[in-house]
Amino acid sequence: MATLLVLSAFVLEVVLNRWYIKEALDEQKRIINITLTSINRIGASADEMALIAQQIGLVRVEHRITITNLSGDILGDSHIDEGKVESSPNLGSRPEMSMALREDFGYFEGPDELSGTEMLFLAKRFQAENSTGIVRVATSKTALLNAIDQLRLLLTGISIVVLVFLIALLATFKRHLSSAVREEKRLLESRVRSRTQQIALLQRLVSLLAACNTIDEIQAVIADIVPRILGNTPGAISLINASRNLVEIKATWQGAWQGEMVYPLEDCWALRKGKFHLSHDELSSMVCPHMANSTQNCVCIPLAAYGETLGLLHITAEQISEGTNNIAFTVAEHLGLALANLNMQRKLREQATRDPLTGLYNRRYMEEFMAKELKLGQRHEIGFGVLMIDVDHFKRFNDTFGHDAGDYVLATIADLVMRNIRGEDLAFRMGGEELAILLPLADIAQTMQCGQKLRELVKTYHWVFKGLSLGKVTMSIGAAVFPDHGQTGEQIIKAADVALYQAKASGRDTCLSAEMLAENPPQVKVIREFKNVD
Ligand SMILES: Nc1nc2c(ncn2[C@@H]2O[C@H](COP(=O)(O)OP(=O)(O)OP(=O)(O)O)[C@@H](O)[C@H]2O)c(=O)[nH]1
């Protein structure tokens, strides 16, 4: 800016200079013409030149008018008294005079011969009736120099004001800029802090989810961490039930949930579409029926992994920001994976603990379960009952009706057992056509009662497979209880087994207890004989 001012001052000075010189020259020409007109009109002799110069000088006071002969001797001068003209210096050597002699007009800018003042000189050679000579007009540059000085002063003043203004402006701008930079930095730092916290929370969520063994644990982790990740955006997690016909809200955050707590799958557009659904966007306003009571915008994101959708993540807000949306998708991805992993774990556990044909727990699981029951029983002095069940003449049955029919019978017996034991009882398939039931807290009478009931149910069941009647199916059952018939799992199973073999030996379709055997000890030989029969 200051450079601009200096430059404009320089340009102005040049322009002013030129304008002044042009104006001065025009005036000088006019004065020369007037002088020459006077000389010609009165046919002035050399002696009258002094008078003409004096008279014109009286009117044009700011100019000096000089008339010389061709040799440069002054004949008249508006600034020299008439009497002193003759003693005045010869002007023949002056540049404007010699130029006028040569070229008619002569021009020079420089000091005058009297005072040394800076002047503009214009000289013209003339030829009048009675005389020849040179008229010279000198104009002082003082006015111009004064004007330039004033201009310089003015511009310096303006420059100082502008400079001060600029400095003040710059200072204000700098202050504003640094406060804006500080604010931006603060915002950036807070954004980085919240992003870092979000990442840390996400990592925590992922590691905790990976360690979850049950859906309850997953729910607890969600309830604790997801609201922290999504800030103050209200939301919920819902899961599809085992029958896959209902969606149930399992966790909510940031106030009471405005949507339905349980709703059919078809009430969610996201589940229908198989991808996220935003209730209001620039293209449509399709609110999921389960969110009909909510006045907010809602996004439903399926929790899916390995091609299976297990639930949904919902968030609601007046305006859902892109950042919240993105983080919700990341959370949904991790939740989907965690739920799928849990499902997989459950299936693997079931595969490891359950028998695929009957759906009953296997022998290995029975050993684990019984070990726990034994510990409980020993610590709290409580008992439990065991039933060992074997289908009678199953080999013969298979041989008669085929292996498929045998499988059907085993699966159906398992189903009958499952539906007719208490909630706390557990049924196992020990191998082949042999089943076992463990009855927590049951004494021998209750255990026997259960065995008799099951034996009766199977015996009276109407067995039909592929339209073919299978006749009667019977079972032999042995019962024993802890602690009466043994102190270890092995001992109790053995006691129940001995009772079962005795039931077989006594004609099958019977339920016997180890207690009965204690009163009537079995013959081991008999059992061996019995096993050898088939
Ligand atoms: N269909 C079918 N048969 C099985 C299965 N597991 C074992 N079996 C058969 O069950 C039969 C068991 O025969 P055994 O142990 O001799 O006993 P049983 O014929 O039932 O005779 P008792 O026990 O003395 O009444 C064998 O023929 C096995 O092949 C199975 O999963 N499905």
Coordinates of C-alpha atoms and ligand atoms in Angstrom, one line a residue:
M1 CA 0.0 0.0 0.0
A2 CA 2.8 2.4 0.9
T3 CA 4.6 1.5 -2.3
L4 CA 1.4 2.3 -4.1
L5 CA 1.2 5.7 -2.5
V6 CA 4.9 6.5 -3.3
L7 CA 4.3 5.4 -6.9
S8 CA 1.1 7.4 -7.2
A9 CA 3.0 10.5 -5.8
F10 CA 5.7 10.0 -8.4
V11 CA 3.1 9.7 -11.2
L12 CA 1.2 12.8 -9.9
E13 CA 4.4 14.8 -9.8
V14 CA 5.3 13.9 -13.4
V15 CA 1.7 14.7 -14.5
L16 CA 1.7 18.0 -12.6
N17 CA 5.1 18.9 -14.0
R18 CA 4.0 18.2 -17.6
W19 CA 0.7 20.0 -17.1
Y20 CA 2.4 23.1 -15.6
I21 CA 5.0 23.2 -18.3
K22 CA 2.4 22.9 -21.0
E23 CA 0.3 25.7 -19.4
A24 CA 3.4 27.9 -18.9
L25 CA 4.5 27.3 -22.5
D26 CA 1.0 28.2 -23.9
E27 CA 1.0 31.4 -21.7
Q28 CA 4.6 32.2 -22.8
K29 CA 3.6 31.8 -26.5
R30 CA 0.6 34.1 -25.9
I31 CA 2.9 36.7 -24.3
I32 CA 5.4 36.4 -27.1
N33 CA 2.6 37.0 -29.6
I34 CA 1.3 40.0 -27.7
T35 CA 4.8 41.4 -27.5
L36 CA 5.4 40.8 -31.2
T37 CA 2.0 42.4 -32.1
S38 CA 3.0 45.4 -30.1
I39 CA 6.4 45.6 -31.7
N40 CA 4.8 45.3 -35.2
R41 CA 1.9 47.7 -34.4
I42 CA 4.0 50.5 -33.2
G43 CA 6.9 49.6 -35.5
A44 CA 9.1 49.8 -32.5
S45 CA 12.7 50.8 -32.8
A46 CA 15.3 49.3 -30.6
D47 CA 14.8 52.2 -28.1
E48 CA 11.1 51.5 -27.7
M49 CA 11.6 47.8 -26.9
A50 CA 12.3 48.6 -23.2
L51 CA 8.9 50.3 -22.9
I52 CA 7.1 47.5 -24.6
A53 CA 8.7 44.9 -22.2
Q54 CA 7.9 47.1 -19.2
Q55 CA 4.3 47.6 -20.2
I56 CA 3.6 43.9 -20.9
G57 CA 5.4 43.0 -17.8
L58 CA 3.0 45.2 -15.8
V59 CA 0.1 42.9 -16.9
R60 CA 1.9 39.6 -16.8
V61 CA 3.6 40.1 -13.5
E62 CA 4.6 36.5 -12.9
H63 CA 6.5 36.4 -16.2
R64 CA 9.8 38.2 -17.1
I65 CA 9.7 39.5 -20.7
T66 CA 13.0 40.3 -22.3
I67 CA 13.7 41.7 -25.8
T68 CA 17.2 41.5 -27.2
N69 CA 18.8 42.1 -30.5
L70 CA 20.1 39.1 -32.5
S71 CA 23.5 39.4 -30.6
G72 CA 21.8 38.9 -27.3
D73 CA 22.1 42.5 -26.0
I74 CA 19.1 43.4 -23.9
L75 CA 16.9 46.1 -25.4
G76 CA 14.1 45.9 -22.9
D77 CA 13.3 43.7 -19.8
S78 CA 10.2 43.8 -17.6
H79 CA 12.4 43.0 -14.6
I80 CA 15.2 45.5 -15.2
D81 CA 14.8 49.3 -14.9
E82 CA 15.0 51.2 -18.2
G83 CA 18.2 53.0 -17.1
K84 CA 20.0 49.8 -16.2
V85 CA 19.2 47.9 -19.4
E86 CA 22.4 48.9 -21.1
S87 CA 24.6 47.6 -18.3
S88 CA 22.8 44.2 -18.3
P89 CA 24.7 41.1 -19.3
N90 CA 24.6 39.8 -22.9
L91 CA 22.2 36.8 -23.3
G92 CA 23.7 35.5 -26.6
S93 CA 25.3 32.5 -24.9
R94 CA 22.2 31.3 -23.2
P95 CA 20.8 28.1 -24.6
E96 CA 17.3 29.3 -25.3
M97 CA 18.7 32.3 -27.2
S98 CA 21.2 30.4 -29.3
M99 CA 18.5 27.9 -30.1
A100 CA 16.0 30.7 -31.1
L101 CA 18.7 32.1 -33.4
R102 CA 19.1 28.7 -35.0
E103 CA 15.6 27.4 -35.1
D104 CA 13.3 30.4 -34.6
F105 CA 12.1 29.1 -31.2
G106 CA 14.3 28.3 -28.3
Y107 CA 13.4 26.5 -25.1
F108 CA 15.3 26.0 -21.9
E109 CA 14.6 24.9 -18.3
G110 CA 17.1 26.1 -15.8
P111 CA 18.5 29.0 -13.6
D112 CA 18.1 32.5 -14.9
E113 CA 21.1 34.8 -15.3
L114 CA 19.9 37.3 -12.7
S115 CA 18.9 35.4 -9.6
G116 CA 19.7 31.9 -10.4
T117 CA 16.1 30.9 -9.9
E118 CA 14.7 27.9 -11.7
M119 CA 12.8 29.1 -14.7
L120 CA 11.1 28.1 -17.9
F121 CA 12.4 30.1 -20.9
L122 CA 10.8 30.4 -24.3
A123 CA 12.5 32.6 -26.9
K124 CA 11.4 33.6 -30.4
R125 CA 13.4 35.3 -33.1
F126 CA 11.5 38.1 -34.8
Q127 CA 11.8 40.4 -37.7
A128 CA 9.8 43.6 -37.5
E129 CA 9.6 46.6 -39.8
N130 CA 12.3 48.6 -38.0
S131 CA 14.1 46.0 -36.1
T132 CA 15.1 42.3 -35.6
G133 CA 15.7 40.5 -32.4
I134 CA 14.6 37.9 -29.9
V135 CA 11.7 38.0 -27.5
R136 CA 12.2 35.8 -24.5
V137 CA 9.6 35.0 -21.8
A138 CA 10.8 33.5 -18.6
T139 CA 8.4 32.0 -16.1
S140 CA 9.4 31.0 -12.6
K141 CA 9.0 27.4 -11.6
T142 CA 8.4 28.4 -8.0
A143 CA 4.7 28.0 -8.2
L144 CA 5.2 24.5 -9.7
L145 CA 7.7 23.6 -7.1
N146 CA 5.4 24.9 -4.3
A147 CA 2.5 23.0 -5.7
I148 CA 4.7 19.8 -5.9
D149 CA 5.9 20.5 -2.3
Q150 CA 2.3 20.9 -1.2
L151 CA 1.3 17.7 -3.0
R152 CA 4.2 15.9 -1.5
L153 CA 3.2 17.1 1.9
L154 CA -0.4 16.1 1.3
L155 CA 0.6 12.7 0.1
T156 CA 3.0 12.2 3.0
G157 CA 0.1 13.1 5.3
I158 CA -2.2 10.7 3.5
S159 CA 0.5 8.0 3.5
I160 CA 1.0 8.4 7.2
V161 CA -2.8 8.3 7.9
V162 CA -3.1 5.3 5.5
L163 CA -0.1 3.6 7.1
V164 CA -1.5 4.1 10.6
F165 CA -4.9 2.9 9.4
L166 CA -3.2 -0.1 7.7
I167 CA -1.2 -0.9 10.8
A168 CA -4.4 -0.7 12.9
L169 CA -6.3 -2.7 10.4
L170 CA -3.5 -5.3 10.3
A171 CA -3.3 -5.5 14.0
T172 CA -7.1 -6.0 14.2
F173 CA -7.0 -8.5 11.4
K174 CA -4.1 -10.3 13.1
R175 CA -6.0 -10.3 16.4
H176 CA -9.1 -11.7 14.6
L177 CA -7.1 -14.2 12.7
S178 CA -5.3 -15.5 15.7
S179 CA -8.5 -15.7 17.7
A180 CA -10.1 -17.6 14.7
V181 CA -7.0 -19.8 14.5
R182 CA -7.2 -20.5 18.2
E183 CA -10.9 -21.3 17.9
E184 CA -10.3 -23.6 15.0
K185 CA -7.5 -25.3 16.9
R186 CA -9.7 -25.7 19.9
L187 CA -12.5 -27.2 17.7
L188 CA -10.0 -29.5 15.9
E189 CA -8.5 -30.6 19.2
S190 CA -12.0 -31.3 20.6
R191 CA -12.9 -33.2 17.4
V192 CA -9.6 -35.2 17.6
R193 CA -10.3 -35.9 21.3
S194 CA -13.8 -37.1 20.7
R195 CA -12.7 -39.2 17.7
T196 CA -9.9 -40.7 19.8
Q197 CA -12.4 -41.5 22.5
Q198 CA -14.8 -43.0 20.0
I199 CA -12.0 -45.2 18.6
A200 CA -11.0 -46.3 22.1
L201 CA -14.7 -47.0 22.9
L202 CA -15.0 -48.9 19.7
Q203 CA -11.9 -51.0 20.5
R204 CA -13.3 -51.6 24.0
L205 CA -16.7 -52.6 22.4
V206 CA -15.0 -55.0 20.0
S207 CA -12.8 -56.7 22.6
L208 CA -15.7 -57.0 25.1
L209 CA -18.0 -58.4 22.5
A210 CA -15.4 -60.9 21.4
A211 CA -15.3 -62.1 25.1
C212 CA -19.1 -62.4 25.5
N213 CA -20.4 -65.9 25.9
T214 CA -24.1 -65.2 26.3
I215 CA -26.7 -62.8 24.8
D216 CA -27.1 -61.3 28.3
E217 CA -23.4 -60.4 28.4
I218 CA -23.7 -58.8 24.9
Q219 CA -26.8 -56.8 26.1
A220 CA -24.9 -55.6 29.1
V221 CA -21.9 -54.5 27.0
I222 CA -24.2 -52.7 24.5
A223 CA -26.1 -50.9 27.3
D224 CA -22.8 -49.8 28.8
I225 CA -20.7 -48.8 25.7
V226 CA -22.9 -48.1 22.7
P227 CA -24.6 -45.0 24.3
R228 CA -21.1 -43.6 25.0
I229 CA -20.1 -44.1 21.4
L230 CA -23.2 -42.6 19.9
G231 CA -23.2 -39.6 22.3
N232 CA -26.6 -38.2 23.1
T233 CA -28.3 -39.7 20.1
P234 CA -31.2 -41.9 21.5
G235 CA -31.2 -45.4 20.1
A236 CA -32.0 -49.1 20.7
I237 CA -30.8 -52.6 19.9
S238 CA -33.4 -55.2 18.9
L239 CA -32.9 -58.9 18.3
I240 CA -35.0 -61.3 16.2
N241 CA -36.4 -64.1 18.4
A242 CA -35.7 -67.8 18.0
S243 CA -38.9 -68.4 16.0
R244 CA -37.8 -65.6 13.7
N245 CA -41.3 -64.0 13.7
L246 CA -40.8 -61.1 16.2
V247 CA -38.2 -58.4 16.8
E248 CA -37.7 -57.6 20.5
I249 CA -36.0 -54.4 21.8
K250 CA -33.2 -55.6 24.1
A251 CA -31.4 -52.4 25.0
T252 CA -32.3 -48.6 24.8
W253 CA -30.4 -45.4 25.7
Q254 CA -31.0 -41.7 26.1
G255 CA -34.6 -41.8 27.5
A256 CA -37.7 -43.8 26.9
W257 CA -37.9 -45.6 23.6
Q258 CA -40.5 -44.1 21.3
G259 CA -40.9 -47.1 19.1
E260 CA -42.6 -50.5 19.7
M261 CA -40.8 -52.8 22.1
V262 CA -41.9 -56.0 20.2
Y263 CA -43.0 -56.0 16.6
P264 CA -43.3 -58.4 13.6
L265 CA -40.4 -58.5 11.2
E266 CA -42.5 -57.0 8.4
D267 CA -42.9 -53.8 10.4
C268 CA -39.3 -52.8 9.7
W269 CA -38.4 -51.5 6.2
A270 CA -34.8 -52.3 6.8
L271 CA -35.6 -56.0 7.4
R272 CA -37.7 -56.1 4.3
K273 CA -35.1 -54.4 2.1
G274 CA -32.2 -56.3 3.7
K275 CA -30.3 -53.0 4.2
F276 CA -30.5 -49.9 6.3
H277 CA -33.5 -47.6 6.1
L278 CA -33.7 -43.9 6.9
S279 CA -37.3 -42.8 7.6
H280 CA -36.9 -39.3 6.1
D281 CA -34.5 -38.3 3.4
E282 CA -34.7 -36.0 0.3
L283 CA -36.3 -38.8 -1.8
S284 CA -38.9 -40.3 0.5
S285 CA -40.6 -40.2 3.9
M286 CA -41.3 -43.9 4.7
V287 CA -41.6 -44.4 8.5
C288 CA -41.3 -48.0 9.7
P289 CA -44.6 -49.0 11.3
H290 CA -42.7 -49.9 14.5
M291 CA -41.6 -46.3 14.7
A292 CA -45.0 -44.8 13.9
N293 CA -45.3 -43.1 17.3
S294 CA -41.9 -41.3 17.0
T295 CA -41.8 -37.8 15.7
Q296 CA -38.0 -38.1 15.1
N297 CA -36.0 -39.1 12.1
C298 CA -35.0 -42.8 12.5
V299 CA -32.4 -45.0 10.9
C300 CA -32.7 -48.8 11.2
I301 CA -29.5 -50.7 10.5
P302 CA -29.6 -54.5 10.2
L303 CA -27.1 -56.4 12.4
A304 CA -26.0 -59.1 10.0
A305 CA -23.0 -61.4 9.5
Y306 CA -22.4 -64.5 7.4
G307 CA -25.5 -63.8 5.4
E308 CA -27.8 -63.9 8.5
T309 CA -29.7 -60.9 10.0
L310 CA -29.9 -61.3 13.8
G311 CA -31.3 -57.9 14.8
L312 CA -31.3 -54.2 14.3
L313 CA -29.6 -51.0 15.5
H314 CA -32.0 -48.1 15.6
I315 CA -31.1 -44.4 16.2
T316 CA -33.5 -41.5 16.3
A317 CA -32.9 -37.8 16.2
E318 CA -34.3 -34.6 14.8
Q319 CA -31.4 -34.5 12.4
I320 CA -29.0 -37.5 12.2
S321 CA -25.5 -36.2 11.3
E322 CA -23.3 -37.9 8.8
G323 CA -20.7 -38.6 11.6
T324 CA -23.3 -40.3 13.9
N325 CA -24.6 -42.2 10.9
N326 CA -21.1 -43.5 10.0
I327 CA -20.3 -44.5 13.6
A328 CA -23.7 -46.2 13.9
F329 CA -22.8 -48.3 10.9
T330 CA -19.5 -49.3 12.4
V331 CA -21.1 -50.2 15.6
A332 CA -23.8 -52.3 13.8
E333 CA -21.1 -54.1 11.9
H334 CA -19.3 -55.1 15.1
L335 CA -22.6 -56.1 16.8
G336 CA -23.6 -58.2 13.8
L337 CA -20.3 -60.0 13.9
A338 CA -20.5 -60.5 17.7
L339 CA -24.0 -61.9 17.5
A340 CA -23.1 -64.2 14.6
N341 CA -20.1 -65.4 16.5
L342 CA -22.2 -66.1 19.6
N343 CA -24.7 -68.0 17.4
M344 CA -21.8 -70.0 15.9
Q345 CA -20.4 -70.7 19.4
R346 CA -23.8 -71.8 20.5
K347 CA -24.2 -74.1 17.5
L348 CA -20.7 -75.5 18.0
R349 CA -21.3 -76.1 21.7
E350 CA -24.6 -77.8 20.9
Q351 CA -22.8 -79.9 18.3
A352 CA -20.2 -80.9 20.9
T353 CA -22.8 -81.5 23.7
R354 CA -25.8 -82.8 21.8
D355 CA -26.7 -85.9 19.9
P356 CA -27.8 -84.9 16.4
L357 CA -30.5 -87.7 16.0
T358 CA -32.4 -87.1 19.2
G359 CA -31.3 -83.6 20.2
L360 CA -30.5 -84.9 23.7
Y361 CA -27.2 -84.1 25.4
N362 CA -24.5 -86.7 24.9
R363 CA -22.5 -88.9 27.3
R364 CA -19.6 -86.4 27.7
Y365 CA -22.0 -83.7 28.7
M366 CA -23.6 -86.0 31.2
E367 CA -20.3 -86.6 32.9
E368 CA -19.6 -82.9 33.1
F369 CA -23.1 -82.2 34.4
M370 CA -23.0 -85.0 36.9
A371 CA -19.7 -83.8 38.3
K372 CA -21.3 -80.4 39.0
E373 CA -24.3 -82.0 40.6
L374 CA -22.1 -84.1 42.8
K375 CA -20.2 -81.1 44.0
L376 CA -23.4 -79.3 44.7
G377 CA -24.9 -82.4 46.4
Q378 CA -21.8 -82.9 48.6
R379 CA -21.5 -79.2 49.6
H380 CA -25.2 -78.8 50.4
E381 CA -26.1 -82.4 51.3
I382 CA -28.7 -82.7 48.6
G383 CA -29.4 -85.6 46.4
F384 CA -30.3 -86.3 42.8
G385 CA -31.7 -89.3 40.9
V386 CA -30.4 -91.1 37.8
L387 CA -32.5 -93.2 35.3
M388 CA -30.7 -95.5 32.8
I389 CA -33.1 -96.4 30.0
D390 CA -32.6 -99.1 27.3
V391 CA -35.1 -99.9 24.4
D392 CA -36.0 -103.5 24.5
H393 CA -35.1 -105.8 21.6
F394 CA -34.0 -102.9 19.5
K395 CA -31.8 -105.1 17.3
R396 CA -34.8 -107.2 16.4
F397 CA -36.8 -104.0 15.8
N398 CA -34.2 -102.7 13.4
D399 CA -34.0 -106.0 11.7
T400 CA -37.8 -106.1 11.3
F401 CA -38.6 -102.5 10.3
G402 CA -35.3 -101.1 9.1
H403 CA -32.8 -98.7 10.5
D404 CA -34.9 -95.6 9.5
A405 CA -37.8 -96.8 11.6
G406 CA -35.3 -97.5 14.5
D407 CA -34.1 -93.9 14.1
Y408 CA -37.6 -92.6 14.2
V409 CA -38.4 -94.5 17.4
L410 CA -35.2 -93.2 19.1
A411 CA -36.0 -89.6 18.1
T412 CA -39.7 -90.0 19.2
I413 CA -38.7 -91.5 22.6
A414 CA -36.3 -88.6 23.1
D415 CA -39.1 -86.2 22.3
L416 CA -41.5 -88.0 24.7
V417 CA -38.9 -87.9 27.4
M418 CA -38.2 -84.2 26.9
R419 CA -41.8 -83.3 27.1
N420 CA -42.5 -85.3 30.2
I421 CA -39.7 -84.6 32.6
R422 CA -39.4 -81.5 34.8
G423 CA -37.8 -78.3 33.7
E424 CA -34.7 -78.9 35.8
D425 CA -34.2 -82.6 34.7
L426 CA -31.8 -83.3 31.9
A427 CA -32.0 -86.2 29.4
F428 CA -28.9 -87.7 27.7
R429 CA -28.3 -90.2 24.9
M430 CA -25.6 -92.5 26.3
G431 CA -25.0 -94.3 23.0
G432 CA -27.0 -96.7 20.8
E433 CA -30.5 -97.2 22.1
E434 CA -29.5 -96.3 25.7
L435 CA -30.7 -93.0 27.3
A436 CA -30.2 -91.5 30.8
I437 CA -32.0 -88.9 32.8
L438 CA -30.6 -86.9 35.7
L439 CA -33.1 -85.5 38.2
P440 CA -31.7 -82.9 40.5
L441 CA -33.1 -83.0 44.1
A442 CA -35.1 -86.1 43.4
D443 CA -35.2 -89.0 45.8
I444 CA -35.6 -92.6 44.8
A445 CA -39.4 -92.6 44.9
Q446 CA -39.6 -89.5 42.6
T447 CA -36.9 -91.0 40.3
M448 CA -38.9 -94.3 40.1
Q449 CA -42.1 -92.4 39.5
C450 CA -40.6 -90.6 36.6
G451 CA -39.1 -93.8 35.2
Q452 CA -42.5 -95.6 35.4
K453 CA -44.3 -92.7 33.8
L454 CA -41.9 -92.7 30.8
R455 CA -42.0 -96.5 30.4
E456 CA -45.8 -96.4 30.3
L457 CA -45.8 -93.5 27.8
V458 CA -43.6 -95.3 25.4
K459 CA -45.4 -98.6 25.8
T460 CA -48.8 -97.0 25.1
Y461 CA -47.6 -94.8 22.3
H462 CA -49.2 -95.5 18.9
W463 CA -46.1 -96.2 16.8
V464 CA -46.6 -95.6 13.0
F465 CA -43.8 -94.9 10.6
K466 CA -44.4 -94.0 7.0
G467 CA -48.0 -95.3 7.3
L468 CA -46.8 -98.6 8.8
S469 CA -47.7 -99.7 12.3
L470 CA -44.6 -100.6 14.3
G471 CA -46.4 -102.4 17.0
K472 CA -45.4 -102.0 20.6
V473 CA -42.1 -100.5 21.9
T474 CA -41.0 -101.1 25.4
M475 CA -38.2 -99.9 27.6
S476 CA -36.3 -101.3 30.6
I477 CA -35.2 -98.8 33.2
G478 CA -32.8 -98.8 36.1
A479 CA -32.9 -96.1 38.8
A480 CA -30.4 -95.0 41.4
V481 CA -29.9 -91.9 43.6
F482 CA -27.0 -89.9 45.1
P483 CA -25.8 -90.3 47.9
D484 CA -27.7 -93.6 48.7
H485 CA -26.3 -95.7 45.8
G486 CA -22.8 -94.2 45.4
Q487 CA -20.5 -91.4 46.2
T488 CA -19.1 -90.9 42.7
G489 CA -20.8 -90.5 39.3
E490 CA -19.3 -93.7 38.2
Q491 CA -20.8 -95.6 41.2
I492 CA -24.2 -94.1 40.7
I493 CA -24.4 -94.8 37.0
K494 CA -23.1 -98.3 37.7
A495 CA -25.8 -98.8 40.3
A496 CA -28.5 -97.6 37.9
D497 CA -27.0 -99.8 35.1
V498 CA -27.1 -102.9 37.4
A499 CA -30.8 -102.1 38.1
L500 CA -31.4 -101.7 34.3
Y501 CA -29.7 -105.1 33.5
Q502 CA -31.8 -106.6 36.3
A503 CA -34.9 -105.2 34.7
K504 CA -33.9 -106.7 31.3
A505 CA -33.2 -110.0 33.1
S506 CA -36.5 -110.0 34.8
G507 CA -38.4 -109.9 31.5
R508 CA -37.9 -106.3 30.2
D509 CA -40.6 -103.5 30.1
T510 CA -39.8 -102.9 33.7
C511 CA -38.4 -100.1 35.9
L512 CA -36.2 -101.3 38.8
S513 CA -34.3 -99.4 41.4
A514 CA -30.9 -100.1 43.0
E515 CA -32.7 -100.1 46.3
M516 CA -34.8 -103.1 45.2
L517 CA -31.6 -104.8 44.2
A518 CA -30.0 -104.1 47.5
E519 CA -32.8 -106.1 49.1
N520 CA -32.6 -108.7 46.4
P521 CA -28.9 -108.8 45.1
P522 CA -28.7 -109.6 41.4
Q523 CA -26.7 -112.5 40.0
V524 CA -23.9 -111.1 37.9
K525 CA -24.0 -114.3 36.0
V526 CA -27.6 -113.8 35.2
I527 CA -26.8 -110.4 33.6
R528 CA -24.0 -111.9 31.6
E529 CA -26.3 -114.7 30.4
F530 CA -28.9 -112.1 29.6
K531 CA -26.3 -110.1 27.5
N532 CA -25.3 -113.2 25.7
V533 CA -28.9 -114.0 24.7
D534 CA -29.0 -111.5 21.8
Ligands
LIG1 N1 -31.8 -97.5 14.1 C1 -30.8 -97.3 15.0 N2 -30.3 -98.4 15.6 C2 -29.3 -98.3 16.5 C3 -28.7 -97.0 16.7 N3 -27.7 -97.2 17.6 C4 -27.7 -98.5 17.9 N4 -28.6 -99.2 17.2 C5 -28.9 -100.6 17.2 O1 -29.5 -101.0 18.5 C6 -29.2 -102.3 18.6 C7 -28.9 -102.7 20.0 O2 -28.9 -104.0 20.2 P1 -28.5 -104.7 21.5 O3 -27.5 -104.0 22.2 O4 -28.1 -106.1 21.1 O5 -29.8 -104.8 22.3 P2 -31.3 -105.0 22.0 O6 -31.5 -105.6 20.7 O7 -32.0 -103.8 22.2 O8 -31.7 -106.0 23.1 P3 -31.9 -105.8 24.6 O9 -31.2 -104.5 25.0 O10 -31.3 -106.9 25.3 O11 -33.4 -105.7 24.8 C8 -28.1 -102.7 17.6 O12 -28.6 -103.5 16.6 C9 -27.7 -101.4 17.1 O13 -27.3 -101.5 15.7 C10 -29.2 -95.9 16.0 O14 -28.8 -94.8 16.2 N5 -30.3 -96.1 15.2

